[in-house]
mmCIF file of C-alpha atoms and ligand atoms in Angstrom:
data_model
loop_
_atom_site.group_PDB
_atom_site.id
_atom_site.type_symbol
_atom_site.label_atom_id
_atom_site.label_comp_id
_atom_site.label_asym_id
_atom_site.label_seq_id
_atom_site.Cartn_x
_atom_site.Cartn_y
_atom_site.Cartn_z
ATOM 1 C CA MET K 1 59.945 48.283 -37.408
ATOM 2 C CA ARG K 2 62.168 49.903 -34.885
ATOM 3 C CA ILE K 3 60.904 53.350 -35.823
ATOM 4 C CA GLU K 4 57.342 52.121 -35.544
ATOM 5 C CA ASN K 5 58.055 50.793 -32.028
ATOM 6 C CA ALA K 6 59.770 54.005 -31.041
ATOM 7 C CA ARG K 7 56.844 56.005 -32.393
ATOM 8 C CA ARG K 8 54.462 53.823 -30.449
ATOM 9 C CA SER K 9 56.360 54.293 -27.173
ATOM 10 C CA VAL K 10 56.552 58.035 -27.734
ATOM 11 C CA THR K 11 52.789 58.127 -28.285
ATOM 12 C CA ALA K 12 52.192 56.026 -25.170
ATOM 13 C CA LEU K 13 54.528 58.224 -23.133
ATOM 14 C CA SER K 14 52.975 61.471 -24.292
ATOM 15 C CA THR K 15 49.474 60.111 -23.685
ATOM 16 C CA ALA K 16 50.556 59.150 -20.176
ATOM 17 C CA ALA K 17 52.101 62.602 -19.646
ATOM 18 C CA VAL K 18 48.945 64.375 -20.787
ATOM 19 C CA ALA K 19 46.842 62.094 -18.593
ATOM 20 C CA LEU K 20 49.145 62.748 -15.650
ATOM 21 C CA VAL K 21 48.722 66.481 -16.111
ATOM 22 C CA LEU K 22 44.971 66.234 -16.475
ATOM 23 C CA GLY K 23 44.644 63.670 -13.695
ATOM 24 C CA ILE K 24 42.594 61.287 -15.818
ATOM 25 C CA ASN K 25 42.831 57.588 -16.534
ATOM 26 C CA VAL K 26 44.348 56.417 -19.790
ATOM 27 C CA ALA K 27 42.550 53.102 -20.005
ATOM 28 C CA SER K 28 38.850 53.014 -19.420
ATOM 29 C CA ALA K 29 38.867 51.118 -16.143
ATOM 30 C CA ALA K 30 36.441 48.426 -15.198
ATOM 31 C CA ALA K 31 34.764 49.954 -12.157
ATOM 32 C CA GLY K 32 36.028 48.786 -8.807
ATOM 33 C CA GLN K 33 39.439 47.562 -9.878
ATOM 34 C CA PRO K 34 42.722 48.937 -11.202
ATOM 35 C CA SER K 35 43.516 48.954 -14.909
ATOM 36 C CA PRO K 36 46.753 49.022 -16.936
ATOM 37 C CA TRP K 37 48.318 52.455 -17.455
ATOM 38 C CA GLU K 38 46.066 53.978 -14.857
ATOM 39 C CA THR K 39 47.608 57.195 -13.599
ATOM 40 C CA GLY K 40 44.660 58.799 -11.866
ATOM 41 C CA MET K 41 42.355 57.480 -9.196
ATOM 42 C CA GLN K 42 39.933 54.625 -9.706
ATOM 43 C CA GLU K 43 36.345 55.576 -10.434
ATOM 44 C CA MET K 44 34.887 56.725 -7.133
ATOM 45 C CA VAL K 45 31.524 55.351 -6.032
ATOM 46 C CA THR K 46 31.124 57.281 -2.796
ATOM 47 C CA GLU K 47 30.346 60.981 -2.461
ATOM 48 C CA LEU K 48 33.432 61.421 -0.313
ATOM 49 C CA GLY K 49 35.568 59.663 -2.928
ATOM 50 C CA GLN K 50 34.192 61.898 -5.663
ATOM 51 C CA SER K 51 35.016 65.004 -3.596
ATOM 52 C CA VAL K 52 38.542 63.703 -3.038
ATOM 53 C CA SER K 53 38.890 62.956 -6.737
ATOM 54 C CA SER K 54 37.862 66.511 -7.682
ATOM 55 C CA PHE K 55 40.197 67.863 -5.007
ATOM 56 C CA HIS K 56 42.985 65.837 -6.612
ATOM 57 C CA THR K 57 42.201 67.331 -10.034
ATOM 58 C CA TYR K 58 42.103 70.816 -8.476
ATOM 59 C CA LEU K 59 45.559 70.230 -6.952
ATOM 60 C CA VAL K 60 46.973 68.957 -10.253
ATOM 61 C CA TRP K 61 45.814 72.143 -12.005
ATOM 62 C CA LEU K 62 47.136 74.328 -9.180
ATOM 63 C CA ILE K 63 50.533 72.617 -9.280
ATOM 64 C CA THR K 64 50.632 72.858 -13.076
ATOM 65 C CA ALA K 65 49.840 76.598 -12.936
ATOM 66 C CA ILE K 66 52.572 77.209 -10.335
ATOM 67 C CA CYS K 67 55.133 75.236 -12.362
ATOM 68 C CA LEU K 68 54.253 77.122 -15.565
ATOM 69 C CA PHE K 69 54.468 80.470 -13.751
ATOM 70 C CA VAL K 70 57.923 79.651 -12.334
ATOM 71 C CA LEU K 71 59.048 78.355 -15.732
ATOM 72 C CA ALA K 72 57.865 81.616 -17.372
ATOM 73 C CA LEU K 73 59.814 83.665 -14.806
ATOM 74 C CA ILE K 74 62.962 81.649 -15.466
ATOM 75 C CA LEU K 75 62.547 82.114 -19.234
ATOM 76 C CA VAL K 76 62.106 85.891 -18.802
ATOM 77 C CA ILE K 77 65.308 86.001 -16.757
ATOM 78 C CA ILE K 78 67.207 83.945 -19.344
ATOM 79 C CA VAL K 79 66.009 86.095 -22.256
ATOM 80 C CA ARG K 80 65.950 89.598 -20.788
ATOM 81 C CA PHE K 81 68.628 89.558 -18.131
ATOM 82 C CA ASN K 82 71.456 87.591 -19.670
ATOM 83 C CA GLU K 83 74.960 89.040 -19.773
ATOM 84 C CA ASN K 84 74.694 90.233 -23.378
ATOM 85 C CA LYS K 85 71.369 92.016 -23.042
ATOM 86 C CA ASN K 86 71.987 93.356 -19.577
ATOM 87 C CA PRO K 87 75.743 93.971 -19.079
ATOM 88 C CA THR K 88 75.388 96.175 -15.974
ATOM 89 C CA PRO K 89 72.995 94.474 -13.574
ATOM 90 C CA SER K 90 70.872 96.511 -11.218
ATOM 91 C CA ARG K 91 72.071 96.463 -7.620
ATOM 92 C CA THR K 92 68.596 97.035 -6.189
ATOM 93 C CA THR K 93 67.888 95.273 -2.880
ATOM 94 C CA HIS K 94 64.687 95.279 -0.830
ATOM 95 C CA ASN K 95 61.411 95.993 -2.490
ATOM 96 C CA THR K 96 58.699 96.099 0.130
ATOM 97 C CA LEU K 97 55.793 95.528 -2.229
ATOM 98 C CA LEU K 98 57.473 92.555 -3.909
ATOM 99 C CA GLU K 99 58.562 91.019 -0.607
ATOM 100 C CA VAL K 100 55.087 91.310 0.916
ATOM 101 C CA ALA K 101 53.578 89.860 -2.260
ATOM 102 C CA TRP K 102 55.841 86.810 -2.404
ATOM 103 C CA THR K 103 55.085 86.073 1.235
ATOM 104 C CA ILE K 104 51.334 86.632 1.083
ATOM 105 C CA VAL K 105 50.625 84.867 -2.231
ATOM 106 C CA PRO K 106 52.085 81.459 -1.171
ATOM 107 C CA VAL K 107 50.215 81.772 2.142
ATOM 108 C CA LEU K 108 46.974 82.332 0.238
ATOM 109 C CA ILE K 109 47.728 79.334 -1.991
ATOM 110 C CA LEU K 110 48.284 77.173 1.110
ATOM 111 C CA VAL K 111 45.008 78.401 2.603
ATOM 112 C CA ALA K 112 43.246 77.562 -0.658
ATOM 113 C CA ILE K 113 44.611 74.024 -0.309
ATOM 114 C CA ALA K 114 44.079 73.686 3.455
ATOM 115 C CA ILE K 115 40.393 74.631 3.566
ATOM 116 C CA PRO K 116 39.045 71.913 1.219
ATOM 117 C CA SER K 117 41.610 69.481 2.588
ATOM 118 C CA PHE K 118 40.484 69.907 6.218
ATOM 119 C CA ARG K 119 36.844 69.751 5.137
ATOM 120 C CA LEU K 120 37.492 66.371 3.480
ATOM 121 C CA LEU K 121 39.443 65.112 6.483
ATOM 122 C CA ARG K 122 36.553 66.021 8.753
ATOM 123 C CA GLU K 123 34.058 64.238 6.518
ATOM 124 C CA GLN K 124 36.277 61.194 6.559
ATOM 125 C CA LEU K 125 36.937 61.139 10.282
ATOM 126 C CA VAL K 126 33.497 62.058 11.622
ATOM 127 C CA PRO K 127 31.220 59.259 10.417
ATOM 128 C CA PRO K 128 27.480 59.858 10.034
ATOM 129 C CA GLN K 129 24.940 57.659 11.815
ATOM 130 C CA ALA K 130 25.610 54.117 10.553
ATOM 131 C CA ASP K 131 22.907 51.907 9.014
ATOM 132 C CA LEU K 132 25.105 48.857 9.233
ATOM 133 C CA VAL K 133 28.275 47.881 11.092
ATOM 134 C CA VAL K 134 30.707 45.277 9.797
ATOM 135 C CA LYS K 135 33.857 44.228 11.588
ATOM 136 C CA ALA K 136 36.844 43.359 9.440
ATOM 137 C CA THR K 137 39.710 41.462 11.025
ATOM 138 C CA GLY K 138 43.061 41.026 9.328
ATOM 139 C CA TYR K 139 44.726 37.629 9.660
ATOM 140 C CA SER K 140 47.964 36.320 8.145
ATOM 141 C CA TRP K 141 46.868 36.172 5.329
ATOM 142 C CA TYR K 142 43.162 36.641 4.763
ATOM 143 C CA TRP K 143 40.308 38.785 6.052
ATOM 144 C CA GLY K 144 37.510 37.815 8.417
ATOM 145 C CA TYR K 145 34.166 39.655 8.378
ATOM 146 C CA GLU K 146 31.732 39.762 11.244
ATOM 147 C CA TYR K 147 28.141 40.980 11.094
ATOM 148 C CA PRO K 148 26.864 41.921 14.557
ATOM 149 C CA ALA K 149 23.820 40.461 16.303
ATOM 150 C CA ASP K 150 21.323 42.945 14.804
ATOM 151 C CA GLN K 151 22.288 41.656 11.363
ATOM 152 C CA GLY K 152 22.233 38.005 12.357
ATOM 153 C CA GLY K 153 25.465 37.712 14.311
ATOM 154 C CA PHE K 154 27.681 35.607 12.074
ATOM 155 C CA LYS K 155 31.228 35.707 10.838
ATOM 156 C CA PHE K 156 33.169 34.200 7.989
ATOM 157 C CA ASP K 157 36.604 34.181 6.401
ATOM 158 C CA SER K 158 37.458 35.656 3.042
ATOM 159 C CA ASN K 159 40.390 34.052 1.216
ATOM 160 C CA MET K 160 41.911 34.895 -2.107
ATOM 161 C CA ILE K 161 40.952 32.545 -4.911
ATOM 162 C CA PRO K 162 44.285 30.895 -5.769
ATOM 163 C CA GLU K 163 45.683 30.864 -9.282
ATOM 164 C CA ASP K 164 44.763 27.237 -9.802
ATOM 165 C CA GLY K 165 41.444 27.644 -8.025
ATOM 166 C CA ASN K 166 38.159 27.928 -9.871
ATOM 167 C CA ARG K 167 38.313 31.656 -10.427
ATOM 168 C CA LYS K 168 35.395 32.890 -12.510
ATOM 169 C CA PRO K 169 36.230 34.944 -15.627
ATOM 170 C CA ASP K 170 34.900 38.146 -14.045
ATOM 171 C CA GLN K 171 37.040 37.714 -10.926
ATOM 172 C CA PRO K 172 40.347 39.534 -11.336
ATOM 173 C CA ARG K 173 43.577 37.731 -10.522
ATOM 174 C CA LEU K 174 44.898 38.340 -6.965
ATOM 175 C CA LEU K 175 41.773 40.386 -6.155
ATOM 176 C CA GLY K 176 38.921 37.886 -6.248
ATOM 177 C CA ALA K 177 37.926 36.376 -2.896
ATOM 178 C CA ASP K 178 35.916 33.256 -2.123
ATOM 179 C CA ASN K 179 33.560 35.037 0.306
ATOM 180 C CA ALA K 180 32.930 38.724 -0.309
ATOM 181 C CA MET K 181 31.786 41.273 2.228
ATOM 182 C CA VAL K 182 28.251 42.179 1.104
ATOM 183 C CA VAL K 183 26.575 45.522 1.838
ATOM 184 C CA PRO K 184 23.423 47.292 0.645
ATOM 185 C CA VAL K 185 23.703 50.224 -1.778
ATOM 186 C CA GLY K 186 23.118 53.771 -0.510
ATOM 187 C CA LYS K 187 23.539 52.850 3.164
ATOM 188 C CA VAL K 188 26.123 54.189 5.573
ATOM 189 C CA VAL K 189 28.374 51.266 6.465
ATOM 190 C CA ARG K 190 30.701 51.614 9.419
ATOM 191 C CA VAL K 191 33.654 49.264 9.195
ATOM 192 C CA GLN K 192 35.423 48.399 12.411
ATOM 193 C CA VAL K 193 38.902 47.230 11.632
ATOM 194 C CA THR K 194 41.319 45.248 13.740
ATOM 195 C CA SER K 195 43.939 42.554 13.377
ATOM 196 C CA ALA K 196 44.418 39.194 15.018
ATOM 197 C CA ASP K 197 48.177 38.997 14.495
ATOM 198 C CA VAL K 198 50.340 41.586 12.710
ATOM 199 C CA LEU K 199 49.693 45.019 11.199
ATOM 200 C CA HIS K 200 47.420 44.954 8.148
ATOM 201 C CA ALA K 201 45.402 47.722 6.528
ATOM 202 C CA PHE K 202 41.885 47.675 5.163
ATOM 203 C CA ALA K 203 41.672 49.654 1.932
ATOM 204 C CA MET K 204 39.119 50.110 -0.829
ATOM 205 C CA PRO K 205 40.301 52.586 -3.478
ATOM 206 C CA SER K 206 36.872 53.142 -5.105
ATOM 207 C CA PHE K 207 35.415 54.171 -1.737
ATOM 208 C CA TYR K 208 38.474 56.194 -0.797
ATOM 209 C CA ILE K 209 38.999 54.357 2.473
ATOM 210 C CA LYS K 210 42.160 53.033 4.045
ATOM 211 C CA VAL K 211 42.625 52.308 7.712
ATOM 212 C CA ASP K 212 45.223 50.352 9.665
ATOM 213 C CA ALA K 213 44.309 47.018 11.200
ATOM 214 C CA VAL K 214 46.217 46.992 14.478
ATOM 215 C CA PRO K 215 46.215 44.038 16.896
ATOM 216 C CA GLY K 216 44.544 44.953 20.181
ATOM 217 C CA ARG K 217 42.990 48.105 18.798
ATOM 218 C CA LEU K 218 39.686 48.814 17.088
ATOM 219 C CA ASN K 219 39.897 51.370 14.285
ATOM 220 C CA GLU K 220 36.972 52.464 12.224
ATOM 221 C CA THR K 221 36.106 53.967 8.900
ATOM 222 C CA TRP K 222 32.903 54.378 6.927
ATOM 223 C CA PHE K 223 31.541 54.498 3.420
ATOM 224 C CA LYS K 224 28.283 54.932 1.587
ATOM 225 C CA ALA K 225 28.480 53.276 -1.818
ATOM 226 C CA GLU K 226 26.186 54.958 -4.336
ATOM 227 C CA LYS K 227 26.484 52.333 -7.056
ATOM 228 C CA GLU K 228 25.886 48.599 -7.069
ATOM 229 C CA GLY K 229 28.837 46.521 -8.156
ATOM 230 C CA VAL K 230 31.828 44.485 -7.076
ATOM 231 C CA TYR K 231 34.754 46.443 -5.707
ATOM 232 C CA TYR K 232 38.259 45.249 -5.006
ATOM 233 C CA GLY K 233 40.904 46.389 -2.572
ATOM 234 C CA GLN K 234 43.969 44.880 -0.948
ATOM 235 C CA CYS K 235 45.730 44.769 2.366
ATOM 236 C CA SER K 236 47.746 47.980 2.316
ATOM 237 C CA GLU K 237 50.303 47.448 5.051
ATOM 238 C CA LEU K 238 53.312 45.230 4.436
ATOM 239 C CA CYS K 239 52.408 42.356 6.702
ATOM 240 C CA GLY K 240 54.490 39.400 5.571
ATOM 241 C CA ASN K 241 54.979 37.066 2.654
ATOM 242 C CA GLY K 242 51.243 36.636 2.141
ATOM 243 C CA HIS K 243 50.674 40.387 1.955
ATOM 244 C CA PRO K 244 49.714 40.515 -1.746
ATOM 245 C CA TYR K 245 47.381 37.556 -1.381
ATOM 246 C CA MET K 246 44.757 38.899 1.008
ATOM 247 C CA PRO K 247 42.377 40.885 -1.193
ATOM 248 C CA ILE K 248 39.244 42.674 -0.054
ATOM 249 C CA GLU K 249 36.157 42.076 -2.154
ATOM 250 C CA ILE K 250 33.051 44.118 -1.376
ATOM 251 C CA ARG K 251 29.795 43.472 -3.190
ATOM 252 C CA VAL K 252 27.371 46.389 -3.135
ATOM 253 C CA VAL K 253 23.876 45.065 -3.836
ATOM 254 C CA SER K 254 20.268 46.244 -3.702
ATOM 255 C CA GLU K 255 18.430 46.102 -0.392
ATOM 256 C CA GLN K 256 16.367 43.066 -1.469
ATOM 257 C CA GLN K 257 19.489 41.198 -2.583
ATOM 258 C CA PHE K 258 21.158 42.110 0.699
ATOM 259 C CA ALA K 259 18.223 40.773 2.717
ATOM 260 C CA ALA K 260 18.333 37.536 0.709
ATOM 261 C CA TRP K 261 22.092 37.241 1.187
ATOM 262 C CA LEU K 262 21.733 37.925 4.921
ATOM 263 C CA ALA K 263 19.191 35.125 5.285
ATOM 264 C CA GLU K 264 21.455 32.710 3.437
ATOM 265 C CA ALA K 265 24.615 33.850 5.215
ATOM 266 C CA LYS K 266 23.033 33.358 8.651
ATOM 267 C CA GLN K 267 22.501 29.688 7.818
ATOM 268 C CA ARG K 268 25.735 29.143 5.985
ATOM 269 C CA TYR K 269 28.072 30.789 8.469
ATOM 270 C CA ALA K 270 26.205 29.893 11.653
ATOM 271 C CA SER K 271 28.606 27.084 12.447
ATOM 272 C CA THR K 272 31.809 29.082 11.906
ATOM 273 C CA ASP K 273 34.020 28.313 14.845
ATOM 274 C CA SER K 274 35.961 31.331 16.014
ATOM 275 C CA SER K 275 38.817 29.082 17.107
ATOM 276 C CA ALA K 276 39.111 27.454 13.695
ATOM 277 C CA PRO K 277 42.737 27.056 12.648
ATOM 278 C CA ILE K 278 44.197 29.859 10.591
ATOM 279 C CA LYS K 279 43.960 29.152 6.903
ATOM 280 C CA PHE K 280 46.823 30.298 4.764
ATOM 281 C CA ALA K 281 46.065 31.718 1.370
ATOM 282 C CA THR K 282 49.198 30.524 -0.312
ATOM 283 C CA ALA K 283 50.625 32.111 -3.416
ATOM 284 C CA GLN K 284 50.861 29.968 -6.493
HETATM 285 CU CU1 CU O 1 48.075 42.232 5.489
#
């Protein structure tokens, strides 16, 4: 029994190691949420996220190649230049060609990393023309979403569904929210992010976005989700004891569904009072 367990852990460990090297996920993840033994990134549903994911894989291969090269050099030194094989070591110093090479090659490697990295940063930081703007405000401890006047001008709060609440089977624990932020598929959504009290951070792993929510300051990020679905993120700045209980749920729906939701939301959230007392999403 013990051997069987040991064998199983070895298999799990080696699978994880291989996955780590290849930058892939062990478990087939449900889209839009994390899964057990996940070592890579979540499935990306934005073009930017997919580029970042391939960049990540590219870096993993580059790092692996460098490590293997250095390991090979060390092995050559151990085998060929040990005291027995090489009793009188060479006293050579300075080799211009070698010295130029080991300066230039790392520089070239850094350039090969910097160029795609800066390109991705630019794409992230320079948003295209937005089709829709949503304002997300962090509160202790829940999120508030506001759709501006051209979308109906309403706002609502989004609280975590508590453990003893009526969480539906498809809503993951600690990630499901009572009111999701809803956006149409294939549209550029600009998210303006701020906080009403302490530092929070708005993050959605499947979209590859994360931006600080800072009181008194309006930050922004953007995404264009290419696939309909429900996506989950969390506050990503330690903000207090309710920090793990303020999930972000974004529903990406078709344009017709979005229009229908908008019509319903306008009615439903019309009476939301901005000075309503802060609701605490308490942990169970
Ligand atoms: Cu927070």
